[in-house]
mmCIF file of C-alpha atoms in Angstrom:
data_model
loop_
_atom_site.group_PDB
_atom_site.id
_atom_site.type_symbol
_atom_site.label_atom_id
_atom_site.label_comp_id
_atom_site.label_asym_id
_atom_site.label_seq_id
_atom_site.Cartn_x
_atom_site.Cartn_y
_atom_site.Cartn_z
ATOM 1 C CA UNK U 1135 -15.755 -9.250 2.698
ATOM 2 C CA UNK U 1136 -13.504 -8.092 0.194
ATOM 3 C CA UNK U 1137 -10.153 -10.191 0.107
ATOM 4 C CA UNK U 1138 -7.110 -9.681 -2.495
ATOM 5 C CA UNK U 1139 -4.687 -12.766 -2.785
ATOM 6 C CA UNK U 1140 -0.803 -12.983 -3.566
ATOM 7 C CA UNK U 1141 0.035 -16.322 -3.659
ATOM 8 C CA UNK U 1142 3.705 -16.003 -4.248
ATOM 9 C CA UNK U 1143 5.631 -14.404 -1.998
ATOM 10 C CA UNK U 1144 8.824 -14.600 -4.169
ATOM 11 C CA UNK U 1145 9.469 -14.979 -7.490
ATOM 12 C CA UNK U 1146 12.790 -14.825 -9.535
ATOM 13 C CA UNK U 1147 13.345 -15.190 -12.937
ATOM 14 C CA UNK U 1148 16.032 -14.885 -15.657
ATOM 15 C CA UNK U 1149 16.723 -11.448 -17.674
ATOM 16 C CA UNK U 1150 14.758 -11.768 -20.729
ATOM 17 C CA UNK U 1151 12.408 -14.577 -19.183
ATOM 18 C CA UNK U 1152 8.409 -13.467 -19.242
ATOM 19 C CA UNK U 1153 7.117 -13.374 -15.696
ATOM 20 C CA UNK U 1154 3.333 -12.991 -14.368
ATOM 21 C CA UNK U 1155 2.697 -12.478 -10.671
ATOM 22 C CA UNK U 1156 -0.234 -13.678 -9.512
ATOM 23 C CA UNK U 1157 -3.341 -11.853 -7.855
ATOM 24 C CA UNK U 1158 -6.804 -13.333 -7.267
ATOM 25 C CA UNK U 1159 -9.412 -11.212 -5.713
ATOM 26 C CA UNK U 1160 -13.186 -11.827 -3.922
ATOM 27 C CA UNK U 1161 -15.232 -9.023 -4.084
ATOM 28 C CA UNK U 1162 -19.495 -8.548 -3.908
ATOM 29 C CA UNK U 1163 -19.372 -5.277 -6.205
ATOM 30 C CA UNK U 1164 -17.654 -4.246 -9.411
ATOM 31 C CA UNK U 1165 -13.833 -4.360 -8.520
ATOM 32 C CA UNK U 1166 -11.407 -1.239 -9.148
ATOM 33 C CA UNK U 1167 -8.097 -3.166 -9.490
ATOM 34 C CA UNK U 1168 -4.523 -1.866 -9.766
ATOM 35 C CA UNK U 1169 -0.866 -2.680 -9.230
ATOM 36 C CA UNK U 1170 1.276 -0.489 -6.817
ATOM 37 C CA UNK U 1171 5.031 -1.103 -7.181
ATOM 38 C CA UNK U 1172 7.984 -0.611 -4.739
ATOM 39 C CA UNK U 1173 11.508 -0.449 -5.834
ATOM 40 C CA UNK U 1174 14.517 -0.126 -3.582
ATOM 41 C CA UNK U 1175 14.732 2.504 -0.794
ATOM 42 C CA UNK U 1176 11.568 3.940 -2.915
ATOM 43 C CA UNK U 1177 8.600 4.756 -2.043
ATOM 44 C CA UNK U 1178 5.297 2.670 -3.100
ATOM 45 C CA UNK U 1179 4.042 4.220 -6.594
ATOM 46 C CA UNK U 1180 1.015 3.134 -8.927
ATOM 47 C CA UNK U 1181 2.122 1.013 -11.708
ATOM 48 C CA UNK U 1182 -0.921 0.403 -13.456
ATOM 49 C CA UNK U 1183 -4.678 0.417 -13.045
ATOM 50 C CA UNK U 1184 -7.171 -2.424 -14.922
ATOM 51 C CA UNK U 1185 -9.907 0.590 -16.169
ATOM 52 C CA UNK U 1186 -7.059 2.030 -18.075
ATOM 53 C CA UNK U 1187 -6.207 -0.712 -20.091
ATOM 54 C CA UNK U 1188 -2.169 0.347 -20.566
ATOM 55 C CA UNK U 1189 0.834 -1.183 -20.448
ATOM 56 C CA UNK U 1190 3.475 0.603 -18.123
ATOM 57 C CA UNK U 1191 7.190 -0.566 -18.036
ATOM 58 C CA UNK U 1192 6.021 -3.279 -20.882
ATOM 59 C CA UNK U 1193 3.720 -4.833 -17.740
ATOM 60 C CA UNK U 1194 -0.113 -5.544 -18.637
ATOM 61 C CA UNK U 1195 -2.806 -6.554 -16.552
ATOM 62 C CA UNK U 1196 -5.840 -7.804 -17.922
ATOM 63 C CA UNK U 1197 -8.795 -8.490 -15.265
ATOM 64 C CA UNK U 1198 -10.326 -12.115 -15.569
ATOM 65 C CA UNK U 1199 -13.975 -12.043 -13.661
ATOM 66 C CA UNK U 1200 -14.649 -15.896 -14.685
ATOM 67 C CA UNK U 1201 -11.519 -16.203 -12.363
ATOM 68 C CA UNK U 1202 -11.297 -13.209 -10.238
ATOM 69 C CA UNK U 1203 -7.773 -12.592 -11.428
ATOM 70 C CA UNK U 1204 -6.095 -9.826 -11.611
ATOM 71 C CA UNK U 1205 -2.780 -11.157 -12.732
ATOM 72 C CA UNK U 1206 0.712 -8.836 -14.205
ATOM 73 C CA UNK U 1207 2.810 -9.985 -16.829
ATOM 74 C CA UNK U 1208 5.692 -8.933 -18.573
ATOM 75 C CA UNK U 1209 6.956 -10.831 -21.516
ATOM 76 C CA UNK U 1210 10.649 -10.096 -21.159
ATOM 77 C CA UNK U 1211 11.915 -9.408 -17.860
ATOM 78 C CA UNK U 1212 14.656 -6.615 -17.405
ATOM 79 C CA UNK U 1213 16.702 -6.192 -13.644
ATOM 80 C CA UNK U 1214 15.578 -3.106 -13.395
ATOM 81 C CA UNK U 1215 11.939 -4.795 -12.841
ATOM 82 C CA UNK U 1216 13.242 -6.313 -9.266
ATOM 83 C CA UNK U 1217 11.148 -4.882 -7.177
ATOM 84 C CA UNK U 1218 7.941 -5.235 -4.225
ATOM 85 C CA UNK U 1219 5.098 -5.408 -6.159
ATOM 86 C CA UNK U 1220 1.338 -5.053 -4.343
ATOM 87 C CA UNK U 1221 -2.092 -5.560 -6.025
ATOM 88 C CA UNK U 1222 -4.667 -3.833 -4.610
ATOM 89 C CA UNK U 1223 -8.673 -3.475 -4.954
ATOM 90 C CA UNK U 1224 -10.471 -0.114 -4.413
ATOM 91 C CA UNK U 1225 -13.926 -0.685 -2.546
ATOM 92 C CA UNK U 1226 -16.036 2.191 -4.595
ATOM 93 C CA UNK U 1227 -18.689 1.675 -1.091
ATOM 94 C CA UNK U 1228 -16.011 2.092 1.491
ATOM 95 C CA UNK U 1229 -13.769 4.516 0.174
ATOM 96 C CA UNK U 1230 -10.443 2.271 0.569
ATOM 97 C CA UNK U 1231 -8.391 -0.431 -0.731
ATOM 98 C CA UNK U 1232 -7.583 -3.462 0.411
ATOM 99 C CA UNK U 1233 -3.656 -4.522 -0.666
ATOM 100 C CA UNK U 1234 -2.403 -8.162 -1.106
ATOM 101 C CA UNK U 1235 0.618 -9.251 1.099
ATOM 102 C CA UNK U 1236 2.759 -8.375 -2.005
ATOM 103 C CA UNK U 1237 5.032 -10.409 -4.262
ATOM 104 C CA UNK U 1238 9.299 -9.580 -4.243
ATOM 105 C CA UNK U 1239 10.099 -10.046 -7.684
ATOM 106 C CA UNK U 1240 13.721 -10.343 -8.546
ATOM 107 C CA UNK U 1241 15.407 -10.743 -12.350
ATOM 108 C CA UNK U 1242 18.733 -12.294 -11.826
ATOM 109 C CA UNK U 1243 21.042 -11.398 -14.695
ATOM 110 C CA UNK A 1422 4.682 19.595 -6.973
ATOM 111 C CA UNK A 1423 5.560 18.106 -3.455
ATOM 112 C CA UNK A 1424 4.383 14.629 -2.504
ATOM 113 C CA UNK A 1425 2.981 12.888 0.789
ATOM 114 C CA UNK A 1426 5.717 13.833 3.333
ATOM 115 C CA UNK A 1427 5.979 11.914 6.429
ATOM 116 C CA UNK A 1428 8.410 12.887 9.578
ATOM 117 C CA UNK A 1429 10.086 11.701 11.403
ATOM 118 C CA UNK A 1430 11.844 9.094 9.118
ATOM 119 C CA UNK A 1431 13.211 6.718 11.812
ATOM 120 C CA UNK A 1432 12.273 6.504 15.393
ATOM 121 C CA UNK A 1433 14.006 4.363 18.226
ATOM 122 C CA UNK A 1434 11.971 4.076 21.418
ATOM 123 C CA UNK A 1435 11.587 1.983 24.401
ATOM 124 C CA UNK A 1436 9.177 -0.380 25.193
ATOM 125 C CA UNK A 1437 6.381 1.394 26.961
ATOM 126 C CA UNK A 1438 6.836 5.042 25.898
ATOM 127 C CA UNK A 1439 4.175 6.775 23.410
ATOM 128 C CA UNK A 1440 5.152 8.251 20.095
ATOM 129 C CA UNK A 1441 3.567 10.497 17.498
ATOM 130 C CA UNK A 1442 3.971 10.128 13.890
ATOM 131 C CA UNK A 1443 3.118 12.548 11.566
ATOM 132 C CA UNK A 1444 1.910 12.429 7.934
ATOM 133 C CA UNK A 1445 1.556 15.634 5.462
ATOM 134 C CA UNK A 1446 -0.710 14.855 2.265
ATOM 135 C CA UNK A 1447 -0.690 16.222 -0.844
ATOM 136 C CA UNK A 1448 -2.373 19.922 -0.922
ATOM 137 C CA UNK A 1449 -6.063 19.413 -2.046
ATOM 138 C CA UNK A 1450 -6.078 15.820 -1.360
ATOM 139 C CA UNK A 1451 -9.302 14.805 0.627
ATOM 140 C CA UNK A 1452 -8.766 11.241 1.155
ATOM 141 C CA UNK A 1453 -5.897 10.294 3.853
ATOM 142 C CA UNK A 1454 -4.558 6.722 4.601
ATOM 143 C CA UNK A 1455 -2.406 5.024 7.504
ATOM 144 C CA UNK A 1456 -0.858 1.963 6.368
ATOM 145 C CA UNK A 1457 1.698 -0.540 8.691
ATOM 146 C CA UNK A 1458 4.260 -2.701 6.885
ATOM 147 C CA UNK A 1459 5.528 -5.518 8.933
ATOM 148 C CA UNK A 1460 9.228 -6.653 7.633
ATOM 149 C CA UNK A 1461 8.164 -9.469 5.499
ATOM 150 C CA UNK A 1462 4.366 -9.090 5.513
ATOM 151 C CA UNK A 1463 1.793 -6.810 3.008
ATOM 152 C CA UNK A 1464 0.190 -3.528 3.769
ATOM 153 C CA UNK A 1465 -2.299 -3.726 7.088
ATOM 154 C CA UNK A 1466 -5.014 -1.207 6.707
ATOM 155 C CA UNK A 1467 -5.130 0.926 9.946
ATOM 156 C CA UNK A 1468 -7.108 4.501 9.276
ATOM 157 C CA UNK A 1469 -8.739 6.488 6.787
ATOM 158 C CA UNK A 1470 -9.927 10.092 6.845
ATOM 159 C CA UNK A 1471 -12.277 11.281 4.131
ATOM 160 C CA UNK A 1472 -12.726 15.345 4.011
ATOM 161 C CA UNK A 1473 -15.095 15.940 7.278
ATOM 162 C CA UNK A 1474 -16.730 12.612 8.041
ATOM 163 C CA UNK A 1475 -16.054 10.492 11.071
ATOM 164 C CA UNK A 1476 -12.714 8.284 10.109
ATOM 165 C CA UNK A 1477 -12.905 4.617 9.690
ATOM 166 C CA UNK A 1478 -11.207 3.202 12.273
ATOM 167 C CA UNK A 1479 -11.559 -0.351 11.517
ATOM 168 C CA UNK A 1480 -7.936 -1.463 11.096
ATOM 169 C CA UNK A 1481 -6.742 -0.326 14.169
ATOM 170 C CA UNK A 1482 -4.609 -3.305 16.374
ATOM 171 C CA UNK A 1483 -5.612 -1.806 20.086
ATOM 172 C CA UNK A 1484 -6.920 0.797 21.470
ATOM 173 C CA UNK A 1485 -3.114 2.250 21.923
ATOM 174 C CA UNK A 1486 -3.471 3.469 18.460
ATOM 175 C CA UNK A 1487 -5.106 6.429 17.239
ATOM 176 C CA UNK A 1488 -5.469 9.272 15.024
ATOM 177 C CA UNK A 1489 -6.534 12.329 14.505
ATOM 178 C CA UNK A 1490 -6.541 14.661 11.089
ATOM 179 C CA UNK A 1491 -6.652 18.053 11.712
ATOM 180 C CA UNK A 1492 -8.096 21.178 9.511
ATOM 181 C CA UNK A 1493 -8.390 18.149 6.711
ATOM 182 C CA UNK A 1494 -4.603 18.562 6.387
ATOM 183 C CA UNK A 1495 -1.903 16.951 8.216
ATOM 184 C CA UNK A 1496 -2.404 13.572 10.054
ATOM 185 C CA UNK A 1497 -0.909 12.574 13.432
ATOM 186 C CA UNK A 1498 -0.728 8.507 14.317
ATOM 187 C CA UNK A 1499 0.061 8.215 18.324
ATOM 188 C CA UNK A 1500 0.717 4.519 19.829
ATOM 189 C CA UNK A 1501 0.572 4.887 23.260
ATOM 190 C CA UNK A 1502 2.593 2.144 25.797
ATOM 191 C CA UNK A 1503 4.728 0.769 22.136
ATOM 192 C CA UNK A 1504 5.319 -2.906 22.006
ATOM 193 C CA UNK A 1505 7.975 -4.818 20.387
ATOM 194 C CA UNK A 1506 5.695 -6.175 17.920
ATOM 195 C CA UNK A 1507 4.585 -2.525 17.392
ATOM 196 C CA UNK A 1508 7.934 -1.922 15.060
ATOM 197 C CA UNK A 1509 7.414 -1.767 11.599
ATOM 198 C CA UNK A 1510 7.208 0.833 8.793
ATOM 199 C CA UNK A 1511 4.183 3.161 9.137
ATOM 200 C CA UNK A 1512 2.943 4.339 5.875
ATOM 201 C CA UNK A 1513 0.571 7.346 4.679
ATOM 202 C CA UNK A 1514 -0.852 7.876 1.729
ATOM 203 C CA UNK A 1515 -3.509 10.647 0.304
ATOM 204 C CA UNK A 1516 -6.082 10.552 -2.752
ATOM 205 C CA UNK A 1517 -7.614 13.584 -4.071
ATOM 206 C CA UNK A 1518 -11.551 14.281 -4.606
ATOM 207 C CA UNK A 1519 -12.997 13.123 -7.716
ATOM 208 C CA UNK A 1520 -11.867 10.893 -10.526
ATOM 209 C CA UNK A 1521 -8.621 10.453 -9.506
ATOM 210 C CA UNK A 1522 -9.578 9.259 -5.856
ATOM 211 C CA UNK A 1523 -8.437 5.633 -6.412
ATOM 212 C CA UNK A 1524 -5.043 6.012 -6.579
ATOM 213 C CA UNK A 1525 -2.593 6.746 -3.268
ATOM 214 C CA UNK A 1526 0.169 9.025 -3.448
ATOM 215 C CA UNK A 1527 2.225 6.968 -0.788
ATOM 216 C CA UNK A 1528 4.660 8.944 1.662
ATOM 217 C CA UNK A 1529 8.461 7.343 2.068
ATOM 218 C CA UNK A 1530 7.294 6.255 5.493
ATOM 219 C CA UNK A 1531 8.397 6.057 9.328
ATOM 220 C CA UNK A 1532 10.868 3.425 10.572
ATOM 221 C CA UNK A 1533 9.480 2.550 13.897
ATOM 222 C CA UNK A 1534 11.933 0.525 16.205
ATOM 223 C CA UNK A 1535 10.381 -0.543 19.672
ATOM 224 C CA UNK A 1536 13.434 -1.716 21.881
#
């Protein structure tokens, strides 16, 4: 069964501080990764996907098979970046994704 | 263009009584997803409709919940006999054929209080 894992719940950092949130995944297949972000009184977008290789917002994420990690980071954190922030892995077979419990990110100023 | 539209946006009820929420996808979108977002918890799958094959059902809590997707458009989620812990923010979101079918266009939601 496919399984996507958030460890943190919360995380807050400094303006200007890099910050990675954490996502580990188990999957049989190939795995479609992406973020999905969710700012205040906003509704849940697509920040980035791992088969398109871009940075969004200055956030990466590179996927790690060897560790079945999936993991954002942003190198200098700005308060606009406080936010809900979901990773998620597309089952190609089923036709759905399966979301982490999600991460609340806030950058104090 | 407009996005996943989802009414209504809050709903009060009593413990006991049914309601009906309803979800309108993106035009052309095939794929159509029911999401539940308990305050402090992730995203709990509950249905998804793909074009004209039987939905998977699989996340559904009880059999008080169901859905149906009609003429491959709009979606209706009905919990019958609501429970406290039924209150939380239901969520839709649609995909469209293709390419682009892994990402969700996510509606703003439906506040669902269960007094």
């Amino acid at each position: 069964a496919q399984r996507v894992t958030q460890p943190e719940k919360l995380l807050s950092v400094f303006k200007g501080a890099p910050v990675e949130l954490k996502c580990n995944y188990s999957y049989s297949g190939s795995p479609e990764l992406f973020w999905y972000v969710q700012y205040s009184r906003q509704r849940l977008q697509l920040l980035l996907r791992h088969i398109s290789r871009e940075s969004i917002k200055g956030f990466t994420a590179d996927l790690n098979k060897g560790e079945t990690s999936f993991h954002l980071k942003k190198p200098f954190a700005q308060e606009e970046d406080s936010a809900m922030y979901y990773c998620a892995l597309y089952n190609t077979n089923a036709g759905k994704s399966t979301f982490g419990d999600g991460t609340t990110l806030t950058v104090k100023p | 263009g407009a996005g996943v539209s989802q009414s209504p946006s809050n709903k009060v009820t009593e413990k006991g009584k049914d309601v009906e929420l309803r979800c309108d996808p993106i035009s052309g979108h095939t794929a159509l997803y029911w999401y539940r977002q308990s305050l402090g918890q992730g995203l709990e799958f509950l249905i998804y409709f793909q074009g004209n094959s039987a939905p998977d059902k699989s996340g559904l809590p009880s059999d008080r919940f169901s859905a149906e997707r009609t003429g491959g458009s709009v979606s209706t989620l009905t919990i019958q006999r609501t429970q406290q812990e039924d209150s939380a923010v239901y969520l839709c979101a649609s995909s469209p054929p293709g390419s682009g079918r892994y990402e969700q266009f996510f509606g703003p939601g439906t506040r669902l209080t269960v007094l």
